[in-house]
Amino acid sequence: MSETVATPQVTELFGCMVFDDATMKAKLPKETYRLLQRTTKNGKHLDLAVANVVANAMKDWAIEKGATHFTHWFQPMTGITAEKHDSFISPLEDGRVIMEFSGKELVQGEPDASSFPSGGLRATFEARGYTAWDPTSYAFIKENTLCIPTAFCSYSGDALDKKTPLLRSMETIGKQAMRVLKCFGNDDVTSVRTTVGAEQEYFLVDRALFDRRRDLIYTGRTLFGAKPPKGQELDDHYFGSIKPRVAAFMRELDEELWKLGILAKTEHNEAAPAQHELAPIFSTTNLATDHNQLTMEIMQKVAKKHDMVCLLHEKPFEGVNGSGKHNNWSLSTNTGINLLEPGETPAENAQFLLFLTAVIRAVDEYQDLLRISVASAGNDHRLGAHEAPPAVVSMYLGDELMSILEAVEKDAAYDSKEKELLRVGVHILPKFPKDTTDRNRTSPFAFTGNKFEFRMLGSSASISDANVVLNTAVAQVLREFADILEGAENFEETLHELIRKTIRDHKRIIFNGNGYDEAWIREATEERGLLNLKTTPDALPYLLCEKNIKLFVENRVFSEAEIHARYEIMTENYCKVMNIEVLTMADMVRRQIIPAVSRYVRELAEAARAKRDVMDLVDLSMETDLIGRLSALNARAYTKVKTLDKLTDDLRHMVSLDEQAIAYRDSIIPAMEDLRYIVDEMETLTAEDVWPVPGYGELLFGVR
Ligand code: ADP
Ligand code: MG
């Protein structure tokens, strides 16, 4: 009953704040709509006269919805979104104002963006850069502001954001996939797009508790915290019933997302206490990227309204699961065919196998880039921590699909009952069940029936980087495949050989076992020669390898200068994050932890004195023991902080960022871990009311 009432409301709500296709059709003159469609679908240039008409209709629609401002919404290399609000008002001579919005303002903007990282791409004298409308992503209204999704570039055309390379990578993979499809005779297909569904994990903590922890406020994660008596060992949170306060949050979040046309579909509890997940229905990659950015932003806003804070950090708490983002990825034609869906006919099957092997080869050849695409100081704590994929990139295909590939590779029968050899393009693939039983959560890159799920992404990251790499790497392989197939004399024979060779050369990347197993890491690195890039400073230098630069340059996704800029920004970002963490840690220890423990020691001493002087008691063993242990630990903490100060000071003399990043990895992080260990031990010995910050138990179980 309640469902039948709710349905029309939701359908009305959905997308009500989006200037989507239906709205455009309704609000734009027919001819304008047609011309705009030409731009969005085929990338044709938009005439200024047309832009003026679109802008005006957009403004009228936005004002009707209560908007007063507009902004070019963009995604600088900081990884979050940026906006600068301008109001629609324009003065009249008689002192009154009218609301105006021109085509020029719609199409191009000039944010004063000199403070955004450019990695040296933009000299300060031409610091402004400009934003350009991405008409393939709909404009929307957020908090009385009409937001226009844009790309952000320098005046010389260098990409200064995460959207420009993403659009370029979608273009290159679309083009190469089309070439391959033509070889298979798919003449009805006119475009191929990549699709993405980004599952988002997050934690919710009580806002009052959050406000008392400077580490959470400054770094997004706890730098200390003794293990609580209960963690996630009972698995009683995973898919458990949702607490009323969280349920209210999720309800409002869904509504806010729906208004923005975001297909929020599933909300559930995750493995760790206080951890949750939101999964949307997949969409075109650039839209999915915009939507994921908005999802993260709105999650944080809605949480505040419910007196909670949404933590998007990859590892807010040690000893419990971190948060990731699962990037479900596939390729789809404008005729609605999912190219990673096994087909019904020999030809469809062959085509599926070719695209599948293209991804296998791409992941193998560019495993370093995939690792880099998820590299950040935060994610370093999560990857390989036995609850997230290891830092070694490998692929899971499942046993069924694996034996099919092996049969093709070895020119063997697929199973003993089949007498015939498995010939690509001649035979229908044996039916294999979609991977339903063992979802193998341990694999970094899993085939899940009709898409790949890349699971290494950190929860706070933009999904853009990972998809740029994925799209470009697969595009490169498809390009080489198309070169071979287009020139083939015997298509079927060439295709079969191409698939066989690809499987043979790249099957080392396929691993169907337990990715968390130590033995696997050994096998991967020692026997298979796969990379194990444990930390960000280990991974980043690979970005500048010749093969990787060649990949991006040839596919016109990044220029060489743009790659160097990104390398610099990622390294700098790593160092900045580490710097904030180490300063926060030292500050908290010096000004909160050490004084609190000292106070508690004094309290114990006073209690002992009173026992002895007033009550004439002689057994002071408990007090002396605690005083002794805590004083010793506190002294060690003090020494460690001084070590940290010294190490941080040393960094100032290092000129290069690479050198600094390595110093963080090799000396500062281990020193921080030592200090944490000491502090956590003191926490278990100190009275709760004296301890200056809320503990793990409260934080993880505080939302009731
Ligand atoms: P689960 O992994 O929980 O079983 P699904 O497999 O249905 O759920 O989907 C997980 C995510 O993958 C969802 O966000 C879904 O929209 C997305 N997804 C499904 N099909 C595709 C596709 N063809 N391309 C990209 N993402 C997809
Ligand atoms: Mg999943």
XYZ file of C-alpha atoms and ligand atoms in Angstrom:
732
model
C 0.000 0.000 0.000
C 2.663 2.475 1.026
C 4.612 1.538 -2.084
C 1.823 2.404 -4.467
C 1.567 5.794 -2.803
C 5.305 6.401 -2.840
C 5.964 5.498 -6.450
C 4.484 8.528 -8.226
C 6.188 10.820 -5.706
C 9.573 9.334 -6.398
C 9.103 9.403 -10.134
C 8.138 13.059 -9.862
C 11.050 13.802 -7.609
C 13.581 12.044 -9.800
C 15.644 14.481 -11.791
C 13.439 17.446 -10.839
C 16.569 19.554 -10.347
C 18.189 18.515 -13.630
C 17.974 20.248 -16.979
C 17.770 16.861 -18.617
C 16.702 15.716 -22.019
C 13.001 15.753 -21.245
C 13.235 19.260 -19.783
C 15.232 20.489 -22.762
C 12.689 19.052 -25.129
C 9.938 20.826 -23.245
C 11.709 24.157 -22.757
C 13.706 24.650 -25.948
C 12.449 25.640 -29.391
C 12.468 22.548 -31.638
C 15.328 23.746 -33.798
C 17.487 24.707 -30.805
C 16.872 21.332 -29.243
C 17.921 19.612 -32.465
C 21.126 21.632 -32.741
C 21.985 21.008 -29.109
C 21.412 17.284 -29.599
C 23.861 17.393 -32.482
C 26.432 18.837 -30.119
C 25.859 16.396 -27.273
C 25.586 13.291 -29.428
C 28.154 14.004 -32.131
C 30.384 16.609 -30.547
C 29.473 19.260 -33.137
C 30.401 22.850 -32.270
C 27.634 24.850 -30.616
C 26.838 28.153 -32.281
C 26.752 31.178 -29.941
C 23.271 32.130 -31.127
C 22.040 28.663 -30.167
C 23.892 28.833 -26.860
C 22.078 32.106 -26.103
C 18.707 30.479 -26.550
C 19.728 27.466 -24.431
C 21.138 29.718 -21.699
C 17.989 31.773 -21.520
C 15.732 28.722 -21.279
C 18.031 27.216 -18.675
C 17.916 30.409 -16.625
C 14.103 30.656 -16.760
C 13.839 27.033 -15.682
C 16.369 27.532 -12.873
C 14.647 30.662 -11.559
C 11.345 28.806 -11.548
C 13.060 26.269 -9.279
C 14.283 28.997 -6.941
C 17.816 29.461 -8.262
C 19.411 32.885 -8.016
C 22.999 32.054 -8.974
C 24.901 30.037 -11.513
C 28.294 28.405 -11.418
C 30.639 26.564 -13.685
C 31.059 23.344 -11.753
C 34.428 21.705 -12.372
C 36.783 19.061 -11.060
C 40.271 20.441 -10.508
C 43.175 18.132 -9.796
C 42.562 18.396 -6.064
C 40.074 15.577 -6.627
C 37.102 17.469 -5.281
C 34.737 19.764 -7.130
C 34.995 23.506 -7.371
C 32.463 26.235 -8.000
C 32.368 30.012 -8.040
C 28.932 31.491 -7.797
C 27.706 34.416 -9.862
C 24.218 35.749 -9.536
C 21.944 36.152 -12.539
C 21.322 39.803 -11.732
C 22.127 42.464 -14.245
C 21.455 46.171 -13.473
C 19.007 48.281 -15.456
C 19.449 52.011 -15.984
C 16.593 52.836 -13.656
C 18.324 51.169 -10.738
C 16.360 47.953 -10.883
C 17.771 44.590 -11.961
C 16.829 41.829 -14.344
C 17.907 38.231 -14.285
C 20.195 37.414 -17.178
C 22.293 34.539 -18.380
C 24.004 34.596 -21.750
C 25.202 31.883 -24.078
C 28.739 33.067 -23.505
C 28.352 32.670 -19.759
C 26.967 29.183 -20.341
C 29.658 28.021 -22.710
C 32.769 29.478 -21.150
C 33.857 30.787 -17.780
C 36.997 32.252 -16.282
C 37.266 31.325 -12.667
C 40.131 33.051 -10.915
C 41.669 29.699 -10.379
C 45.287 30.471 -9.756
C 45.278 28.522 -6.516
C 44.298 25.235 -8.058
C 47.185 22.862 -8.641
C 48.496 22.900 -12.182
C 51.765 21.058 -11.702
C 53.583 23.881 -13.396
C 51.355 23.871 -16.477
C 50.113 27.364 -15.965
C 52.475 30.180 -15.259
C 51.036 32.646 -12.782
C 50.936 35.457 -15.329
C 48.293 33.535 -17.214
C 46.908 31.998 -14.098
C 43.273 32.136 -14.952
C 42.516 29.127 -17.058
C 38.985 28.728 -18.334
C 36.057 26.404 -17.901
C 34.124 25.042 -20.868
C 30.652 23.529 -20.763
C 30.490 19.752 -21.170
C 27.075 19.502 -22.814
C 27.109 15.707 -22.454
C 26.539 16.148 -18.731
C 23.288 17.867 -17.738
C 23.149 21.134 -15.831
C 21.520 20.858 -12.408
C 20.440 22.965 -9.441
C 22.133 22.581 -6.099
C 21.290 24.939 -3.256
C 19.772 27.731 -5.322
C 22.599 27.585 -7.806
C 22.432 26.447 -11.398
C 25.515 24.252 -11.823
C 26.968 23.853 -15.275
C 29.292 20.848 -15.564
C 32.479 22.036 -17.214
C 35.996 21.053 -18.176
C 38.832 23.219 -16.857
C 41.787 24.061 -19.125
C 44.645 26.503 -19.388
C 44.664 29.031 -22.220
C 47.186 26.932 -24.079
C 44.704 24.055 -23.939
C 46.352 21.963 -21.220
C 43.959 19.988 -19.059
C 43.861 21.315 -15.504
C 41.166 18.981 -14.284
C 39.980 15.397 -14.016
C 37.212 15.700 -16.548
C 39.108 16.690 -19.689
C 41.292 13.566 -19.796
C 38.261 11.450 -18.959
C 36.355 12.799 -21.950
C 39.431 12.297 -24.124
C 39.814 8.710 -22.928
C 36.159 7.991 -23.657
C 36.652 9.335 -27.129
C 39.666 7.166 -27.864
C 38.115 3.951 -26.579
C 34.888 4.730 -28.412
C 36.771 5.179 -31.646
C 38.875 2.022 -31.356
C 35.933 -0.099 -30.229
C 34.015 1.095 -33.285
C 36.846 -0.049 -35.549
C 36.743 -3.504 -33.990
C 32.967 -3.684 -34.221
C 33.101 -2.799 -37.905
C 35.407 -5.788 -38.464
C 32.627 -7.958 -37.070
C 30.184 -6.317 -39.461
C 28.175 -4.361 -36.874
C 27.114 -1.676 -39.307
C 24.168 -0.483 -37.247
C 26.342 0.711 -34.381
C 27.340 4.376 -34.518
C 29.009 4.860 -31.140
C 30.450 2.993 -28.168
C 30.587 4.374 -24.668
C 32.021 3.060 -21.459
C 29.612 2.610 -18.581
C 30.365 2.808 -14.889
C 28.557 2.057 -11.668
C 30.558 3.288 -8.667
C 29.671 1.657 -5.360
C 30.603 4.017 -2.548
C 31.579 2.983 0.985
C 31.606 5.389 3.930
C 31.464 5.632 7.715
C 29.011 7.603 9.800
C 30.079 8.884 13.200
C 28.357 11.059 15.725
C 29.114 14.705 15.086
C 29.721 15.662 18.728
C 32.319 12.902 19.029
C 33.912 13.837 15.720
C 34.257 17.451 16.819
C 36.394 16.354 19.736
C 39.006 14.635 17.585
C 41.458 16.904 15.812
C 42.867 14.008 13.826
C 39.458 13.363 12.290
C 38.929 17.052 11.686
C 42.312 17.689 10.057
C 43.128 14.383 8.423
C 39.844 12.487 8.083
C 41.258 9.517 9.961
C 42.124 8.607 13.523
C 45.861 8.732 14.165
C 45.418 6.936 17.493
C 42.884 4.670 19.069
C 43.178 1.538 21.150
C 41.293 -1.465 19.874
C 37.825 -1.598 21.460
C 36.636 -4.840 23.101
C 34.330 -5.372 20.145
C 35.218 -4.737 16.534
C 33.818 -6.394 13.436
C 34.648 -9.978 14.411
C 31.036 -11.073 14.801
C 30.133 -9.891 11.293
C 26.891 -8.718 12.831
C 26.879 -5.392 11.028
C 27.211 -6.574 7.427
C 23.796 -6.229 5.785
C 22.377 -5.971 9.304
C 19.243 -4.019 10.087
C 19.810 -0.306 9.748
C 19.577 1.883 12.845
C 16.774 4.457 12.775
C 19.133 7.422 12.726
C 21.096 5.968 9.835
C 17.907 4.948 8.056
C 16.652 8.543 8.260
C 19.946 9.731 6.820
C 19.776 7.221 3.974
C 16.209 8.182 3.162
C 17.063 11.839 2.887
C 20.255 11.079 0.978
C 18.359 9.010 -1.587
C 15.845 11.793 -2.044
C 18.494 14.461 -2.501
C 20.337 12.276 -4.993
C 17.183 11.425 -6.902
C 16.373 15.096 -7.263
C 19.709 15.437 -9.027
C 18.921 12.538 -11.318
C 21.407 10.275 -9.568
C 20.309 6.674 -9.726
C 20.921 5.764 -6.081
C 19.712 2.201 -5.887
C 21.007 0.259 -2.897
C 21.899 1.342 0.611
C 23.185 -1.166 3.103
C 25.449 -1.727 6.076
C 29.016 -2.791 5.344
C 31.378 -5.126 7.176
C 32.733 -2.718 9.785
C 30.544 -1.195 12.489
C 29.367 2.288 11.410
C 30.268 1.487 7.798
C 27.743 1.681 4.984
C 27.546 1.520 1.217
C 25.588 3.183 -1.532
C 25.355 1.693 -5.006
C 23.915 3.569 -7.971
C 22.626 2.122 -11.204
C 25.384 2.458 -13.773
C 25.530 5.213 -16.392
C 27.895 6.658 -18.993
C 31.325 7.154 -17.462
C 31.521 10.941 -17.356
C 28.029 11.141 -15.904
C 28.868 8.443 -13.367
C 31.943 10.451 -12.406
C 29.993 13.681 -11.959
C 27.394 11.771 -9.999
C 29.902 10.124 -7.717
C 31.427 13.515 -6.903
C 27.969 14.842 -6.098
C 27.134 11.746 -4.088
C 30.167 12.242 -1.856
C 29.373 15.910 -1.374
C 25.727 15.320 -0.583
C 26.496 12.437 1.758
C 28.548 14.819 3.851
C 25.904 17.534 3.818
C 23.009 15.266 4.694
C 25.017 13.591 7.468
C 25.567 16.987 9.111
C 21.838 17.616 9.106
C 21.434 14.406 11.056
C 24.171 15.371 13.542
C 26.576 12.897 12.071
C 29.730 13.168 10.035
C 30.295 11.088 6.923
C 33.883 9.860 6.764
C 35.104 9.217 3.251
C 38.689 8.456 4.226
C 40.057 5.109 3.022
C 41.088 4.040 6.496
C 39.471 6.060 9.270
C 40.081 3.355 11.893
C 42.920 0.929 12.292
C 41.939 -2.679 12.821
C 38.572 -2.412 11.091
C 37.840 -2.441 7.377
C 38.668 0.594 5.333
C 36.396 2.117 2.711
C 36.760 1.690 -1.000
C 34.904 2.332 -4.136
C 34.053 -0.418 -6.598
C 34.286 0.759 -10.152
C 32.000 -1.482 -12.213
C 32.998 -0.965 -15.814
C 31.801 -2.094 -19.204
C 31.401 -1.004 -22.812
C 28.093 -0.430 -24.438
C 26.945 0.397 -27.973
C 24.378 3.027 -28.848
C 22.174 0.087 -29.896
C 22.172 -1.138 -26.305
C 24.604 -4.056 -26.588
C 26.895 -4.661 -23.609
C 30.164 -5.728 -25.220
C 31.240 -7.688 -22.148
C 28.095 -9.796 -22.148
C 28.644 -13.283 -23.569
C 26.366 -13.720 -26.574
C 24.100 -16.367 -28.037
C 25.671 -16.916 -31.451
C 29.196 -17.927 -32.487
C 29.833 -14.437 -33.864
C 28.632 -12.697 -30.690
C 30.711 -15.054 -28.605
C 33.804 -14.375 -30.651
C 33.262 -10.653 -30.293
C 32.795 -11.025 -26.537
C 36.001 -13.050 -26.264
C 37.930 -10.462 -28.216
C 36.811 -7.610 -25.954
C 37.432 -9.757 -22.899
C 40.970 -10.586 -23.959
C 41.565 -6.936 -24.825
C 40.827 -6.063 -21.206
C 43.054 -8.898 -19.980
C 45.961 -7.629 -22.029
C 45.328 -4.010 -21.050
C 45.301 -4.840 -17.347
C 48.480 -6.882 -17.671
C 50.416 -4.351 -19.729
C 49.278 -1.348 -17.735
C 49.034 -2.855 -14.247
C 51.405 -0.124 -13.056
C 49.097 2.613 -14.309
C 46.048 0.998 -12.739
C 47.907 0.892 -9.436
C 48.882 4.542 -9.822
C 45.309 5.503 -10.626
C 44.298 4.472 -7.103
C 47.422 5.654 -5.306
C 47.061 8.069 -2.410
C 48.374 8.413 1.107
C 44.975 7.345 2.417
C 44.601 4.299 0.193
C 48.097 3.094 1.139
C 46.675 2.209 4.555
C 43.924 0.151 2.997
C 45.415 -1.806 0.104
C 46.930 -5.060 1.233
C 45.590 -4.629 4.757
C 43.818 -7.974 4.574
C 40.372 -6.573 4.056
C 40.986 -4.848 0.789
C 42.632 -6.027 -2.420
C 46.415 -6.286 -2.255
C 48.603 -3.759 -4.019
C 49.316 -6.421 -6.675
C 46.972 -6.007 -9.629
C 45.479 -9.267 -10.882
C 42.244 -10.357 -12.529
C 39.593 -12.811 -11.497
C 37.642 -14.566 -14.232
C 36.140 -17.500 -12.401
C 36.852 -21.151 -13.102
C 34.257 -21.588 -15.837
C 35.423 -18.753 -18.008
C 39.007 -19.663 -17.259
C 38.599 -23.169 -18.629
C 37.018 -21.765 -21.757
C 40.005 -19.495 -22.288
C 42.350 -22.388 -21.659
C 40.526 -24.516 -24.218
C 40.910 -21.753 -26.781
C 44.541 -21.222 -25.935
C 45.485 -24.864 -26.167
C 43.195 -25.675 -29.087
C 41.675 -28.282 -26.821
C 38.174 -29.463 -26.142
C 36.433 -27.391 -23.471
C 35.392 -30.453 -21.489
C 35.840 -34.162 -21.947
C 32.297 -34.661 -23.237
C 32.841 -32.226 -26.077
C 34.679 -34.005 -28.829
C 35.115 -30.944 -30.934
C 37.748 -28.330 -30.377
C 36.572 -24.906 -29.353
C 36.921 -22.657 -32.382
C 36.310 -18.994 -31.885
C 33.747 -17.667 -34.310
C 32.544 -21.166 -35.163
C 31.294 -22.477 -31.876
C 28.947 -21.138 -29.304
C 30.655 -20.826 -25.962
C 29.470 -23.314 -23.432
C 27.091 -21.628 -21.048
C 28.820 -20.574 -17.920
C 26.898 -19.368 -14.920
C 27.268 -15.746 -13.944
C 29.574 -15.531 -11.032
C 27.074 -15.833 -8.245
C 28.584 -18.219 -5.728
C 32.105 -17.118 -5.004
C 32.168 -13.415 -5.741
C 35.796 -13.526 -4.748
C 35.914 -10.244 -2.907
C 39.682 -10.547 -2.699
C 40.395 -9.833 -6.345
C 41.394 -6.321 -7.352
C 39.827 -6.679 -10.781
C 37.012 -9.188 -11.140
C 34.854 -10.229 -14.074
C 31.328 -10.372 -12.707
C 29.339 -11.852 -15.561
C 28.912 -8.878 -17.876
C 31.282 -6.219 -16.509
C 34.530 -5.828 -14.669
C 34.673 -4.630 -11.106
C 37.849 -2.702 -10.250
C 38.019 -2.752 -6.481
C 41.218 -0.941 -5.623
C 39.823 2.573 -5.682
C 39.865 4.462 -2.421
C 36.606 5.785 -1.050
C 37.537 9.465 -1.244
C 39.062 9.425 -4.718
C 37.512 10.732 -7.875
C 36.768 7.750 -10.085
C 38.089 9.727 -13.011
C 41.739 8.648 -12.725
C 40.972 4.944 -12.708
C 38.640 5.240 -15.675
C 41.077 7.360 -17.656
C 43.658 4.576 -17.324
C 41.188 1.787 -17.971
C 39.699 3.447 -21.041
C 43.031 4.424 -22.515
C 44.731 1.088 -21.885
C 41.863 -0.877 -23.413
C 41.668 1.615 -26.301
C 45.338 1.008 -27.057
C 44.868 -2.757 -27.201
C 41.725 -2.412 -29.311
C 43.659 -0.162 -31.674
C 46.288 -2.851 -32.168
C 43.587 -5.506 -32.550
C 41.776 -3.410 -35.146
C 45.015 -2.868 -37.073
C 45.441 -6.631 -37.314
C 41.812 -7.496 -38.036
C 41.247 -4.794 -40.626
C 44.123 -6.159 -42.670
C 43.229 -9.816 -42.235
C 42.821 -12.036 -45.273
C 41.042 -14.725 -43.347
C 39.113 -12.920 -40.616
C 38.074 -16.009 -38.671
C 41.548 -17.518 -38.642
C 43.230 -14.225 -37.698
C 40.714 -13.607 -34.951
C 41.187 -17.048 -33.475
C 44.958 -16.665 -33.476
C 44.753 -13.169 -32.016
C 42.634 -14.348 -29.112
C 44.874 -17.380 -28.546
C 48.033 -15.337 -28.565
C 46.584 -12.730 -26.226
C 45.536 -15.367 -23.712
C 48.916 -17.060 -23.916
C 50.891 -13.853 -23.503
C 48.834 -12.288 -20.744
C 47.272 -15.036 -18.668
C 49.831 -14.383 -15.921
C 47.569 -11.537 -14.788
C 44.671 -13.948 -14.163
C 44.376 -15.309 -10.655
C 41.255 -17.013 -9.401
C 42.403 -17.790 -5.879
C 42.519 -15.853 -2.635
C 44.173 -12.494 -3.250
C 44.755 -11.902 0.469
C 46.978 -14.956 0.720
C 50.667 -14.306 1.415
C 51.549 -17.212 -0.858
C 49.820 -15.434 -3.738
C 51.864 -12.283 -3.284
C 55.014 -14.418 -3.446
C 53.832 -16.293 -6.519
C 52.725 -13.063 -8.199
C 56.000 -11.272 -7.744
C 58.520 -14.115 -7.863
C 57.025 -16.469 -10.423
C 54.747 -14.316 -12.524
C 56.724 -11.109 -12.479
C 53.754 -8.967 -11.471
C 54.373 -5.679 -9.728
C 53.794 -5.189 -6.028
C 53.821 -1.415 -5.618
C 52.997 -1.186 -1.957
C 52.886 2.554 -1.448
C 52.260 5.699 -3.410
C 55.948 6.665 -3.584
C 56.653 3.150 -4.925
C 54.008 3.464 -7.609
C 54.218 7.043 -8.856
C 57.580 6.899 -10.678
C 56.056 4.344 -13.091
C 53.851 7.088 -14.453
C 56.866 8.487 -16.246
C 57.902 5.197 -17.912
C 58.348 5.493 -21.623
C 55.615 2.949 -22.408
C 53.114 4.873 -20.278
C 53.916 8.255 -21.727
C 53.631 6.724 -25.173
C 50.237 5.277 -24.307
C 48.754 8.585 -23.210
C 50.349 10.672 -25.918
C 49.414 8.329 -28.780
C 45.842 8.159 -27.598
C 45.734 11.932 -27.130
C 44.643 11.628 -23.527
C 47.600 13.473 -22.003
C 50.461 15.399 -23.525
C 53.857 14.684 -22.078
C 53.720 17.975 -20.175
C 50.346 17.047 -18.721
C 51.684 13.711 -17.487
C 54.612 15.392 -15.775
C 52.234 17.890 -14.201
C 50.075 15.088 -12.838
C 53.086 13.275 -11.504
C 54.123 16.404 -9.687
C 50.669 17.053 -8.271
C 50.273 13.493 -7.009
C 53.669 13.538 -5.334
C 53.018 16.937 -3.833
C 49.625 15.861 -2.619
C 51.101 12.799 -0.946
C 53.667 14.961 0.865
C 51.077 17.523 1.918
C 48.750 14.906 3.343
C 51.614 13.298 5.225
C 52.767 16.653 6.502
C 49.334 17.460 7.909
C 49.159 14.036 9.538
C 52.524 14.271 11.202
C 51.883 17.802 12.472
C 48.466 16.818 13.792
C 49.869 13.782 15.506
C 52.710 15.674 17.168
C 50.371 18.441 18.243
C 47.830 16.075 19.759
C 50.468 14.153 21.637
C 52.238 17.232 22.933
C 49.197 19.256 23.913
C 46.507 16.692 24.659
C 47.804 13.203 25.315
C 50.956 13.900 27.356
C 49.236 16.481 29.610
C 46.252 14.170 30.160
C 48.433 11.244 31.127
C 50.464 13.504 33.423
C 47.279 14.647 35.096
C 46.165 11.079 35.570
C 49.543 10.144 37.027
C 49.223 13.039 39.480
C 45.723 11.905 40.361
C 47.032 8.417 41.075
C 49.869 9.832 43.146
C 47.470 11.937 45.156
C 45.255 8.936 45.726
C 48.253 6.944 46.916
C 49.351 9.743 49.222
C 45.853 9.978 50.696
C 45.745 6.236 51.191
C 49.020 6.318 53.025
C 48.663 9.579 54.987
C 44.982 9.625 55.748
C 44.019 5.992 55.812
C 47.302 4.480 56.840
C 47.141 1.880 54.075
C 50.408 0.331 52.968
C 49.455 -1.562 49.821
C 50.095 1.014 47.128
C 51.082 -1.553 44.513
C 48.297 -0.686 42.063
C 49.113 3.030 42.132
C 52.853 2.535 41.931
C 52.517 0.062 39.099
C 50.243 2.320 37.032
C 52.298 5.410 37.807
C 55.446 3.589 36.802
C 54.078 2.222 33.550
C 52.306 5.390 32.501
C 55.245 7.632 33.366
C 57.595 5.454 31.368
C 55.237 5.372 28.392
C 54.649 9.095 28.584
C 58.384 9.734 28.586
C 58.756 7.500 25.551
C 55.937 9.339 23.822
C 57.679 12.621 24.510
C 60.953 11.341 23.045
C 59.140 10.008 19.980
C 57.493 13.344 19.357
C 60.884 14.967 19.451
C 62.124 12.408 16.928
C 59.147 13.188 14.707
C 59.864 16.915 15.003
C 63.443 16.330 14.009
C 62.479 14.151 11.044
C 59.959 16.722 9.868
C 62.545 19.414 10.230
C 64.983 17.448 8.091
C 62.415 17.450 5.284
C 62.680 21.180 4.976
C 66.195 20.788 3.655
C 65.115 18.425 0.917
C 64.616 20.210 -2.333
C 62.884 17.536 -4.324
C 59.403 16.277 -3.610
C 60.412 12.758 -4.590
C 63.002 12.770 -1.872
C 60.446 14.019 0.639
C 57.908 11.371 -0.352
C 60.495 8.650 0.199
C 61.417 10.124 3.587
C 57.776 10.027 4.636
C 57.536 6.423 3.537
C 60.808 5.225 5.045
C 61.263 7.207 8.233
C 58.246 9.269 9.181
C 55.496 6.676 8.759
C 57.388 4.066 10.841
C 58.032 6.704 13.532
C 54.344 7.611 13.532
C 53.443 3.954 13.934
C 55.804 3.657 16.906
C 54.282 6.695 18.535
C 50.794 5.447 17.938
C 51.619 2.161 19.562
C 52.797 3.925 22.722
C 49.769 6.202 22.861
C 47.339 3.351 22.313
C 48.865 1.489 25.200
C 48.508 4.531 27.446
C 44.858 4.790 26.418
C 44.162 1.321 27.764
C 45.700 2.306 31.139
C 44.214 5.758 31.592
C 40.836 6.581 33.119
C 38.258 7.149 30.400
C 37.135 10.512 31.753
C 40.705 11.795 31.667
C 41.510 10.586 28.145
C 41.230 13.714 25.993
C 39.508 12.236 22.916
C 36.622 9.818 22.377
C 37.840 6.254 21.892
C 37.172 3.723 19.139
C 34.327 2.083 21.010
C 32.393 5.313 21.225
C 33.165 6.342 17.658
C 32.266 3.008 16.098
C 29.200 2.277 18.175
C 28.179 5.838 19.031
C 25.391 6.185 16.472
C 22.422 4.369 17.876
P 26.148 -6.638 -6.961
O 27.581 -6.413 -7.297
O 25.770 -6.060 -5.626
O 25.691 -8.030 -7.187
P 25.309 -5.730 -9.512
O 26.209 -6.753 -10.069
O 23.911 -5.698 -10.013
O 25.265 -5.779 -7.953
O 25.894 -4.292 -9.759
C 26.905 -3.685 -9.048
C 27.129 -2.359 -9.700
O 27.521 -2.586 -11.048
C 25.911 -1.451 -9.762
O 26.320 -0.141 -9.522
C 25.455 -1.648 -11.174
O 24.718 -0.559 -11.668
C 26.772 -1.764 -11.892
N 26.647 -2.348 -13.241
C 25.803 -3.302 -13.661
N 25.941 -3.490 -14.995
C 26.901 -2.633 -15.424
C 27.471 -2.318 -16.697
N 27.105 -2.947 -17.806
N 28.411 -1.356 -16.732
C 28.801 -0.721 -15.620
N 28.300 -0.970 -14.416
C 27.351 -1.899 -14.303
Mg 30.254 -4.834 -5.841
